[in-house]
């Protein structure tokens, strides 16, 4: 499908390189069932420089569908070679009567017998995987691979990603993909609210594959600052930022717990004993201490000692101000949190360094102890990058509409913007700011029409983009192949295997 445009009656002389460079652009969004999906962008305005614009009075668009182009393009991935059959051919094993070889049960929703790449991450952030990274890891990519045929999944769900391929529809040297990756958290379980981290590993695996249909892509979206009337947009100064603190330093078997529901057995330390107080340092970057939005504090505790008649009693202080108190019985978890009547003012917070102090109010002559599992703070945070990175959203309780964002605190003008799960935002204004001492920083300014309050953004410097902790090729395998017959399978750590299997 091609798009051809014509235009007439512009209000200004067209420059050599306006932005965008064409009044209409046709882009591919991917595949739905047997059909290709494309989006037609119409740009009635073109930007000449920071203060000058031009407009089209008329734009005519002609779409032409080339016969056979869709079917020939789709066939390449709809009928990939069956690796199990190819393996049988190589080993001269008689092919089964049916050419539809049964596949293994899917792992994370991805067929186990298809070529793919295992990408492992252990932090939240924007990850960049270059063509060269894959080659250096030993991945054999098909020559002339169309990057739009790449597909990224995690735990059975597709992950949208952004492609840079220099517009040649071939994934090769200099090309890369970017995606938002997360460390592994425990599945949400109302019966196990104390379990936040994955009990097996915080490392999270993303699967990159091809010849399995076009995956979800992040499109490019304009973030131009077009609206100058303050009455028609809402300016964002701060937003609710949730910070989770958890350090697994002490293990306890919790011998009184006999249920099958998962329980977190790792805690911050040996606990808070009778009449003891203990401090826990929290790093809260750039709090908006002038905000009228409250601070939410949640502390997950767990009793170690147990009594049916004598409760655990705790008081919690934030920067030496009493903010929470509570009591509970037994060797059980307990969530200490603020109610609406116990709201915490933002001016309670300090810049960066904050302290939560827990006091065990049991008398000194009584044996009592409870553990600290994790501490979670949601606070109003300024739109300011920390170490070249900021993940942010719109303010609490704001309705949908046009929002104006200015994020400061960057050390370079190489800044990327993303709307998570949807797009990479382009066309934002990036300005240098110099203070009285001559220190230069950069800020990025953009506007966005927000359609859902669940929207999340990331602003990140180029140097703050992350690399996976490992990239490993995953070769096709079919355990039903007679040539791979075995009596049993041994699964163990590499260090425990005395020899190669």
Short mmCIF file of C-alpha atoms in Angstrom, two decimals:
data_model
loop_
_atom_site.label_atom_id
_atom_site.label_comp_id
_atom_site.label_asym_id
_atom_site.label_seq_id
_atom_site.Cartn_x
_atom_site.Cartn_y
_atom_site.Cartn_z
CA UNK A 1 0.00 0.00 0.00
CA UNK A 2 1.38 3.39 -0.98
CA UNK A 3 0.26 6.89 -0.03
CA UNK A 4 0.56 9.85 -2.36
CA UNK A 5 -0.23 13.37 -1.24
CA UNK A 6 -0.78 16.69 -2.90
CA UNK A 7 -1.41 20.06 -1.29
CA UNK A 8 -2.28 23.60 -2.12
CA UNK A 9 -2.57 27.09 -0.69
CA UNK A 10 0.02 27.21 2.10
CA UNK A 11 0.19 30.33 4.23
CA UNK A 12 3.99 30.60 4.19
CA UNK A 13 6.92 29.73 1.97
CA UNK A 14 7.93 26.10 2.52
CA UNK A 15 11.44 25.76 4.03
CA UNK A 16 14.04 23.24 2.90
CA UNK A 17 13.45 20.93 5.88
CA UNK A 18 10.23 21.60 7.81
CA UNK A 19 9.08 19.35 10.64
CA UNK A 20 7.40 17.04 9.89
CA UNK A 21 8.83 16.72 6.40
CA UNK A 22 5.55 15.67 4.72
CA UNK A 23 1.89 16.59 5.26
CA UNK A 24 0.86 12.92 5.27
CA UNK A 25 2.74 9.80 6.33
CA UNK A 26 1.64 6.15 6.12
CA UNK A 27 3.17 3.84 8.76
CA UNK A 28 2.75 0.17 9.59
CA UNK A 29 1.42 -0.72 13.05
CA UNK A 30 1.71 -4.49 12.65
CA UNK A 31 -0.47 -7.49 11.90
CA UNK A 32 -3.99 -8.41 13.01
CA UNK A 33 -4.89 -11.98 11.99
CA UNK A 34 -4.23 -12.12 8.24
CA UNK A 35 -4.21 -8.40 7.53
CA UNK A 36 -1.64 -5.65 7.86
CA UNK A 37 -2.64 -2.61 9.92
CA UNK A 38 -1.38 0.80 8.91
CA UNK A 39 -2.03 4.28 10.26
CA UNK A 40 -2.24 7.44 8.18
CA UNK A 41 -0.87 10.55 9.92
CA UNK A 42 -2.09 13.94 8.67
CA UNK A 43 -0.02 17.00 9.64
CA UNK A 44 -1.92 20.22 8.80
CA UNK A 45 0.81 22.27 10.49
CA UNK A 46 4.57 22.23 9.92
CA UNK A 47 7.11 23.74 12.26
CA UNK A 48 9.77 26.04 10.75
CA UNK A 49 11.57 26.96 13.96
CA UNK A 50 10.73 27.57 17.59
CA UNK A 51 8.48 30.56 16.87
CA UNK A 52 7.27 30.06 13.29
CA UNK A 53 4.72 27.68 11.82
CA UNK A 54 3.00 27.17 8.48
CA UNK A 55 -0.36 25.59 7.67
CA UNK A 56 -1.88 23.71 4.73
CA UNK A 57 -5.28 24.90 3.51
CA UNK A 58 -5.90 21.65 1.64
CA UNK A 59 -4.34 18.16 1.66
CA UNK A 60 -5.38 15.48 -0.83
CA UNK A 61 -4.37 11.89 -0.01
CA UNK A 62 -4.55 8.99 -2.48
CA UNK A 63 -4.15 5.43 -1.17
CA UNK A 64 -3.21 2.59 -3.53
CA UNK A 65 -3.39 -1.07 -2.51
CA UNK A 66 -1.01 -3.27 -4.48
CA UNK A 67 -2.59 -6.63 -5.22
CA UNK A 68 -0.77 -9.59 -3.72
CA UNK A 69 1.55 -7.48 -1.60
CA UNK A 70 -0.16 -8.35 1.67
CA UNK A 71 -0.37 -12.08 1.09
CA UNK A 72 3.22 -12.43 -0.09
CA UNK A 73 4.46 -10.43 2.88
CA UNK A 74 2.45 -12.45 5.38
CA UNK A 75 3.25 -15.89 4.02
CA UNK A 76 6.89 -15.70 5.09
CA UNK A 77 6.00 -15.77 8.77
CA UNK A 78 2.69 -17.63 8.70
CA UNK A 79 4.41 -20.81 7.54
CA UNK A 80 7.89 -20.93 9.12
CA UNK A 81 10.03 -24.02 8.82
CA UNK A 82 9.27 -26.58 11.47
CA UNK A 83 12.58 -26.99 13.37
CA UNK A 84 11.64 -30.46 14.65
CA UNK A 85 11.07 -31.74 11.11
CA UNK A 86 14.32 -30.13 9.92
CA UNK A 87 16.20 -31.84 12.76
CA UNK A 88 14.73 -35.19 11.78
CA UNK A 89 15.74 -34.65 8.18
CA UNK A 90 19.32 -33.85 9.22
CA UNK A 91 19.54 -37.04 11.29
CA UNK A 92 17.72 -39.15 8.68
CA UNK A 93 14.96 -39.98 11.11
CA UNK A 94 11.70 -41.04 9.52
CA UNK A 95 9.25 -38.17 9.55
CA UNK A 96 5.93 -38.84 11.29
CA UNK A 97 2.89 -39.38 9.10
CA UNK A 98 1.55 -35.95 10.04
CA UNK A 99 3.67 -32.93 9.22
CA UNK A 100 2.12 -31.08 12.13
CA UNK A 101 4.62 -31.91 14.85
CA UNK A 102 3.16 -31.42 18.33
CA UNK A 103 4.96 -28.70 20.27
CA UNK A 104 5.94 -28.70 23.89
CA UNK A 105 3.75 -26.98 26.42
CA UNK A 106 4.37 -23.28 26.15
CA UNK A 107 6.71 -21.58 28.60
CA UNK A 108 5.62 -18.01 29.38
CA UNK A 109 3.23 -18.27 26.44
CA UNK A 110 6.05 -18.76 23.91
CA UNK A 111 6.42 -22.06 22.00
CA UNK A 112 9.50 -23.83 23.35
CA UNK A 113 10.63 -25.21 19.99
CA UNK A 114 11.02 -21.91 18.11
CA UNK A 115 14.24 -19.91 17.79
CA UNK A 116 14.32 -17.00 20.20
CA UNK A 117 16.62 -14.93 22.38
CA UNK A 118 16.57 -14.92 26.18
CA UNK A 119 17.04 -11.37 27.50
CA UNK A 120 17.44 -11.11 31.28
CA UNK A 121 16.98 -7.88 33.26
CA UNK A 122 17.08 -7.08 36.97
CA UNK A 123 16.03 -3.40 37.19
CA UNK A 124 13.17 -1.20 36.07
CA UNK A 125 13.99 1.12 33.19
CA UNK A 126 14.39 1.64 29.46
CA UNK A 127 16.55 -1.10 27.94
CA UNK A 128 18.38 -0.79 24.63
CA UNK A 129 19.39 -3.94 22.73
CA UNK A 130 21.50 -3.31 19.64
CA UNK A 131 22.05 -5.59 16.67
CA UNK A 132 25.71 -5.78 17.74
CA UNK A 133 24.68 -6.91 21.26
CA UNK A 134 22.80 -9.87 19.77
CA UNK A 135 25.66 -10.82 17.44
CA UNK A 136 28.23 -10.58 20.27
CA UNK A 137 26.01 -12.91 22.35
CA UNK A 138 26.15 -15.56 19.62
CA UNK A 139 22.67 -14.99 18.21
CA UNK A 140 22.42 -15.96 14.54
CA UNK A 141 19.94 -13.55 13.00
CA UNK A 142 18.50 -14.26 9.55
CA UNK A 143 20.04 -12.12 6.82
CA UNK A 144 17.74 -9.27 5.81
CA UNK A 145 15.48 -9.80 8.84
CA UNK A 146 12.62 -7.30 8.76
CA UNK A 147 12.63 -5.66 12.23
CA UNK A 148 8.84 -5.43 12.08
CA UNK A 149 8.84 -9.25 12.23
CA UNK A 150 10.45 -9.14 15.69
CA UNK A 151 8.30 -9.99 18.68
CA UNK A 152 8.99 -9.43 22.40
CA UNK A 153 7.17 -11.28 25.19
CA UNK A 154 7.36 -11.58 28.97
CA UNK A 155 5.50 -14.16 31.05
CA UNK A 156 3.13 -14.86 28.21
CA UNK A 157 2.31 -11.23 27.43
CA UNK A 158 3.47 -9.17 24.48
CA UNK A 159 5.74 -6.23 25.31
CA UNK A 160 5.61 -3.20 23.00
CA UNK A 161 9.04 -1.98 21.87
CA UNK A 162 10.52 0.80 19.78
CA UNK A 163 12.57 0.08 16.65
CA UNK A 164 15.36 2.10 15.05
CA UNK A 165 16.24 0.50 11.70
CA UNK A 166 17.26 3.52 9.57
CA UNK A 167 14.08 2.99 7.50
CA UNK A 168 15.55 0.21 5.33
CA UNK A 169 13.32 -2.60 6.70
CA UNK A 170 16.42 -4.68 7.48
CA UNK A 171 17.65 -5.33 11.02
CA UNK A 172 21.42 -5.01 10.73
CA UNK A 173 24.46 -3.11 12.02
CA UNK A 174 23.57 0.12 13.81
CA UNK A 175 19.94 -0.89 14.41
CA UNK A 176 18.43 -1.46 17.85
CA UNK A 177 15.25 -1.94 19.85
CA UNK A 178 14.21 -0.24 23.09
CA UNK A 179 11.66 -1.42 25.65
CA UNK A 180 10.59 -0.82 29.23
CA UNK A 181 11.81 -3.72 31.37
CA UNK A 182 10.98 -4.56 34.98
CA UNK A 183 12.54 -6.77 37.63
CA UNK A 184 10.41 -9.75 38.62
CA UNK A 185 7.75 -9.13 41.22
CA UNK A 186 5.52 -11.71 42.88
CA UNK A 187 2.08 -12.22 41.32
CA UNK A 188 -0.54 -10.26 43.24
CA UNK A 189 -2.21 -12.48 45.81
CA UNK A 190 -4.76 -11.01 48.26
CA UNK A 191 -3.96 -13.84 50.67
CA UNK A 192 -0.22 -13.02 50.61
CA UNK A 193 0.03 -9.20 50.73
CA UNK A 194 3.44 -9.42 52.40
CA UNK A 195 5.07 -11.03 49.32
CA UNK A 196 6.25 -8.25 46.98
CA UNK A 197 9.42 -9.60 45.38
CA UNK A 198 9.42 -12.81 43.37
CA UNK A 199 10.26 -15.52 45.92
CA UNK A 200 12.53 -17.32 43.43
CA UNK A 201 14.42 -14.52 41.67
CA UNK A 202 14.11 -10.82 40.91
CA UNK A 203 15.67 -11.43 37.50
CA UNK A 204 13.07 -11.21 34.75
CA UNK A 205 13.29 -12.90 31.33
CA UNK A 206 12.08 -11.32 28.10
CA UNK A 207 11.91 -13.41 24.92
CA UNK A 208 12.81 -11.88 21.56
CA UNK A 209 11.69 -13.96 18.58
CA UNK A 210 11.03 -13.65 14.86
CA UNK A 211 8.98 -15.52 12.23
CA UNK A 212 6.12 -15.72 14.73
CA UNK A 213 4.08 -12.79 13.49
CA UNK A 214 4.60 -9.11 14.00
CA UNK A 215 4.77 -8.08 17.64
CA UNK A 216 3.47 -4.94 19.29
CA UNK A 217 5.50 -1.84 18.51
CA UNK A 218 5.78 1.58 20.11
CA UNK A 219 4.86 4.19 17.52
CA UNK A 220 6.20 7.74 17.36
CA UNK A 221 3.88 10.38 18.81
CA UNK A 222 4.18 14.15 18.66
CA UNK A 223 4.80 15.98 21.94
CA UNK A 224 4.91 19.45 20.41
CA UNK A 225 4.03 22.40 22.62
CA UNK A 226 1.21 23.86 20.52
CA UNK A 227 -1.28 25.21 23.07
CA UNK A 228 -0.17 28.47 24.72
CA UNK A 229 -3.44 29.39 26.46
CA UNK A 230 -2.99 28.26 30.12
CA UNK A 231 -6.76 27.94 30.50
CA UNK A 232 -6.78 25.07 28.00
CA UNK A 233 -4.23 22.78 29.68
CA UNK A 234 -3.11 21.73 33.14
CA UNK A 235 0.49 22.31 34.15
CA UNK A 236 2.08 19.45 36.08
CA UNK A 237 4.41 20.46 38.92
CA UNK A 238 4.52 17.21 40.87
CA UNK A 239 3.03 13.73 40.74
CA UNK A 240 2.47 10.77 43.13
CA UNK A 241 5.66 8.68 43.18
CA UNK A 242 5.69 5.28 44.89
CA UNK A 243 9.00 4.07 46.33
CA UNK A 244 9.37 0.54 47.71
CA UNK A 245 12.18 -0.27 50.19
CA UNK A 246 12.99 -3.91 50.83
CA UNK A 247 16.28 -5.55 51.79
CA UNK A 248 16.33 -9.31 52.35
CA UNK A 249 19.06 -9.69 54.97
CA UNK A 250 17.55 -12.04 57.57
CA UNK A 251 15.75 -15.36 57.10
CA UNK A 252 13.27 -16.85 59.57
CA UNK A 253 11.38 -20.13 59.14
CA UNK A 254 8.29 -18.81 60.95
CA UNK A 255 7.72 -22.20 62.55
CA UNK A 256 4.15 -21.42 63.64
CA UNK A 257 3.04 -20.85 60.05
CA UNK A 258 1.64 -24.09 58.58
CA UNK A 259 -0.52 -22.91 55.66
CA UNK A 260 0.25 -23.54 51.98
CA UNK A 261 -0.19 -19.88 50.98
CA UNK A 262 3.19 -18.29 50.08
CA UNK A 263 4.74 -16.30 52.88
CA UNK A 264 7.78 -14.00 52.79
CA UNK A 265 10.48 -15.41 55.06
CA UNK A 266 13.11 -12.73 54.36
CA UNK A 267 13.26 -9.52 56.40
CA UNK A 268 15.30 -6.34 56.80
CA UNK A 269 17.12 -7.51 59.95
CA UNK A 270 16.71 -9.55 63.15
CA UNK A 271 13.71 -7.44 64.15
CA UNK A 272 12.63 -4.87 66.74
CA UNK A 273 12.64 -6.29 70.28
CA UNK A 274 10.77 -5.22 73.42
CA UNK A 275 11.25 -1.50 74.29
CA UNK A 276 13.64 -1.12 71.35
CA UNK A 277 13.54 1.53 68.63
CA UNK A 278 15.20 1.13 65.25
CA UNK A 279 15.81 3.55 62.38
CA UNK A 280 15.40 2.79 58.67
CA UNK A 281 16.83 5.29 56.17
CA UNK A 282 14.77 6.15 53.09
CA UNK A 283 15.97 7.95 49.96
CA UNK A 284 13.12 10.06 48.54
CA UNK A 285 14.36 12.19 45.63
CA UNK A 286 12.94 15.69 45.10
CA UNK A 287 9.81 15.77 47.29
CA UNK A 288 7.37 18.61 46.65
CA UNK A 289 7.15 19.80 50.24
CA UNK A 290 4.72 22.60 49.28
CA UNK A 291 2.17 20.21 47.77
CA UNK A 292 -1.23 19.78 49.38
CA UNK A 293 -1.21 16.11 48.38
CA UNK A 294 -0.70 13.74 51.34
CA UNK A 295 2.11 11.28 51.90
CA UNK A 296 1.08 7.63 52.15
CA UNK A 297 3.21 5.37 54.34
CA UNK A 298 2.75 1.59 54.40
CA UNK A 299 4.92 -0.71 56.52
CA UNK A 300 4.65 -4.50 56.29
CA UNK A 301 5.57 -6.11 59.61
CA UNK A 302 5.57 -9.73 60.74
CA UNK A 303 5.45 -11.04 64.28
CA UNK A 304 8.17 -13.47 65.35
CA UNK A 305 7.09 -14.17 68.92
CA UNK A 306 3.52 -15.33 69.47
CA UNK A 307 0.92 -14.96 72.20
CA UNK A 308 -2.86 -15.26 72.17
CA UNK A 309 -3.29 -12.66 74.91
CA UNK A 310 -0.38 -10.20 74.57
CA UNK A 311 -0.25 -8.24 71.29
CA UNK A 312 2.66 -6.75 69.40
CA UNK A 313 2.41 -2.96 69.74
CA UNK A 314 4.25 -0.60 67.41
CA UNK A 315 4.64 3.12 66.84
CA UNK A 316 6.08 4.57 63.62
CA UNK A 317 7.78 7.95 63.32
CA UNK A 318 8.63 9.72 60.05
CA UNK A 319 11.48 12.18 60.55
CA UNK A 320 10.78 12.17 64.31
CA UNK A 321 7.04 12.81 63.91
CA UNK A 322 4.62 10.17 65.17
CA UNK A 323 2.55 9.16 62.14
CA UNK A 324 1.30 5.58 62.71
CA UNK A 325 0.58 3.11 65.49
CA UNK A 326 -1.04 -0.30 65.70
CA UNK A 327 -1.16 -3.73 67.33
CA UNK A 328 -1.76 -7.34 66.31
CA UNK A 329 -1.34 -10.87 67.63
CA UNK A 330 0.82 -13.85 66.84
CA UNK A 331 3.36 -14.91 64.25
CA UNK A 332 1.41 -13.22 61.46
CA UNK A 333 1.91 -10.38 58.98
CA UNK A 334 0.54 -6.93 59.76
CA UNK A 335 0.22 -3.94 57.43
CA UNK A 336 0.72 -0.68 59.28
CA UNK A 337 -0.74 2.11 57.14
CA UNK A 338 -2.29 5.55 57.40
CA UNK A 339 -6.04 6.02 57.22
CA UNK A 340 -7.68 9.15 55.83
CA UNK A 341 -7.74 10.60 59.35
CA UNK A 342 -4.00 9.96 59.73
CA UNK A 343 -2.86 11.75 56.55
CA UNK A 344 0.79 12.83 56.54
CA UNK A 345 1.65 16.29 55.25
CA UNK A 346 4.25 16.62 52.49
CA UNK A 347 6.20 19.13 54.58
CA UNK A 348 7.11 16.22 56.88
CA UNK A 349 9.60 15.05 54.25
CA UNK A 350 13.24 16.06 53.88
CA UNK A 351 15.18 16.44 50.65
CA UNK A 352 16.49 12.93 49.86
CA UNK A 353 17.40 11.70 53.37
CA UNK A 354 14.42 10.56 55.43
CA UNK A 355 14.09 8.23 58.40
CA UNK A 356 11.35 5.87 59.54
CA UNK A 357 11.72 4.96 63.21
CA UNK A 358 9.87 1.94 64.64
CA UNK A 359 9.34 1.52 68.38
CA UNK A 360 8.29 -1.74 70.04
CA UNK A 361 6.08 -0.65 72.95
CA UNK A 362 6.14 -4.04 74.71
CA UNK A 363 7.61 -3.69 78.23
CA UNK A 364 11.27 -4.58 78.58
CA UNK A 365 10.55 -7.57 80.85
CA UNK A 366 8.40 -9.24 78.17
CA UNK A 367 9.78 -11.31 75.30
CA UNK A 368 8.46 -9.72 72.14
CA UNK A 369 9.86 -9.24 68.64
CA UNK A 370 8.57 -8.37 65.18
CA UNK A 371 10.28 -8.18 61.78
CA UNK A 372 10.23 -5.41 59.19
CA UNK A 373 9.47 -6.85 55.74
CA UNK A 374 9.20 -3.73 53.59
CA UNK A 375 8.41 -0.01 53.69
CA UNK A 376 6.50 1.78 50.94
CA UNK A 377 6.10 5.54 50.55
CA UNK A 378 3.90 7.36 48.03
CA UNK A 379 4.71 11.06 48.02
CA UNK A 380 4.34 14.14 45.77
CA UNK A 381 7.54 14.32 43.71
CA UNK A 382 8.74 17.21 41.58
CA UNK A 383 9.27 16.74 37.84
CA UNK A 384 13.03 16.49 38.20
CA UNK A 385 15.27 13.74 36.86
CA UNK A 386 17.44 11.74 39.25
CA UNK A 387 20.61 10.27 37.74
CA UNK A 388 19.30 11.04 34.27
CA UNK A 389 15.98 9.23 34.70
CA UNK A 390 12.40 9.95 35.74
CA UNK A 391 9.28 7.82 35.58
CA UNK A 392 6.19 9.95 36.13
CA UNK A 393 2.43 10.32 35.64
CA UNK A 394 -0.28 12.94 36.01
CA UNK A 395 -1.34 14.29 39.44
CA UNK A 396 -3.77 12.35 41.56
CA UNK A 397 -7.51 12.88 40.93
CA UNK A 398 -6.95 14.91 37.76
CA UNK A 399 -9.44 14.24 34.93
CA UNK A 400 -8.32 13.39 31.41
CA UNK A 401 -7.34 16.22 29.08
CA UNK A 402 -4.36 18.22 27.82
CA UNK A 403 -1.37 18.32 30.20
CA UNK A 404 1.81 20.38 30.07
CA UNK A 405 5.03 18.80 31.44
CA UNK A 406 8.48 20.31 32.06
CA UNK A 407 11.09 17.88 33.42
CA UNK A 408 14.35 19.42 34.66
CA UNK A 409 17.62 18.14 36.09
CA UNK A 410 19.24 16.51 33.05
CA UNK A 411 22.99 16.79 32.43
CA UNK A 412 22.73 16.52 28.63
CA UNK A 413 20.38 17.43 25.81
CA UNK A 414 20.29 13.79 24.64
CA UNK A 415 16.92 13.01 26.24
CA UNK A 416 14.31 10.46 25.14
CA UNK A 417 10.62 10.48 26.10
CA UNK A 418 8.33 7.44 26.21
CA UNK A 419 4.66 6.85 26.93
CA UNK A 420 4.90 3.36 28.37
CA UNK A 421 3.18 0.67 26.36
CA UNK A 422 2.28 3.08 23.56
CA UNK A 423 4.82 5.39 21.99
CA UNK A 424 8.07 7.28 21.86
CA UNK A 425 7.32 10.99 22.11
CA UNK A 426 9.16 13.20 19.63
CA UNK A 427 9.23 16.92 18.93
CA UNK A 428 9.51 18.08 22.55
CA UNK A 429 11.40 21.28 23.38
CA UNK A 430 14.79 20.75 25.05
CA UNK A 431 16.37 23.84 26.63
CA UNK A 432 19.61 24.58 28.47
CA UNK A 433 19.25 26.21 31.91
CA UNK A 434 22.16 27.99 33.60
CA UNK A 435 22.15 28.95 37.29
CA UNK A 436 23.91 31.87 38.99
CA UNK A 437 27.08 29.81 39.41
CA UNK A 438 27.25 28.95 35.72
CA UNK A 439 26.15 25.33 36.18
CA UNK A 440 24.27 24.13 33.10
CA UNK A 441 21.45 21.61 33.14
CA UNK A 442 18.75 20.75 30.62
CA UNK A 443 14.98 20.49 30.73
CA UNK A 444 12.46 18.93 28.36
CA UNK A 445 9.04 20.47 27.75
CA UNK A 446 6.12 18.71 26.04
CA UNK A 447 2.33 18.49 25.96
CA UNK A 448 0.13 15.41 25.75
CA UNK A 449 -3.58 14.74 25.46
CA UNK A 450 -4.15 12.20 28.26
CA UNK A 451 -6.96 9.73 27.61
CA UNK A 452 -6.53 7.52 30.70
CA UNK A 453 -5.42 8.28 34.25
CA UNK A 454 -3.25 5.15 34.23
CA UNK A 455 -0.79 6.77 31.82
CA UNK A 456 2.92 6.52 32.68
CA UNK A 457 5.88 8.28 31.10
CA UNK A 458 9.66 7.92 31.19
CA UNK A 459 12.19 10.66 30.47
CA UNK A 460 15.74 9.33 30.24
CA UNK A 461 19.20 10.46 29.17
CA UNK A 462 20.94 8.36 26.56
CA UNK A 463 23.61 7.32 29.09
CA UNK A 464 20.93 6.22 31.60
CA UNK A 465 19.41 3.64 29.27
CA UNK A 466 20.07 0.14 30.57
CA UNK A 467 21.65 -2.98 29.13
CA UNK A 468 20.38 -6.49 29.97
CA UNK A 469 22.47 -8.46 32.45
CA UNK A 470 22.58 -11.27 29.88
CA UNK A 471 21.57 -12.11 26.31
CA UNK A 472 21.49 -15.79 25.39
CA UNK A 473 20.41 -17.56 22.20
CA UNK A 474 17.74 -20.20 22.82
CA UNK A 475 18.00 -22.92 20.21
CA UNK A 476 14.93 -24.85 19.04
CA UNK A 477 14.43 -28.19 20.73
CA UNK A 478 11.81 -30.93 20.50
CA UNK A 479 11.98 -33.42 23.38
CA UNK A 480 9.59 -35.69 21.48
CA UNK A 481 12.32 -36.31 18.90
CA UNK A 482 13.23 -40.06 19.21
CA UNK A 483 16.91 -39.15 18.82
CA UNK A 484 16.70 -37.21 22.10
CA UNK A 485 15.14 -40.07 24.09
CA UNK A 486 16.26 -40.33 27.74
CA UNK A 487 15.23 -42.07 30.94
CA UNK A 488 15.28 -38.93 33.08
CA UNK A 489 16.26 -35.26 33.05
CA UNK A 490 18.60 -33.71 35.63
CA UNK A 491 18.06 -30.05 36.54
CA UNK A 492 20.73 -28.43 38.70
CA UNK A 493 22.94 -25.39 39.11
CA UNK A 494 25.95 -25.38 36.82
CA UNK A 495 28.26 -25.54 39.84
CA UNK A 496 26.62 -28.80 40.97
CA UNK A 497 27.06 -30.61 37.66
CA UNK A 498 30.30 -32.61 37.71
CA UNK A 499 30.39 -33.05 33.96
CA UNK A 500 28.54 -32.04 30.84
CA UNK A 501 25.37 -34.12 30.27
#
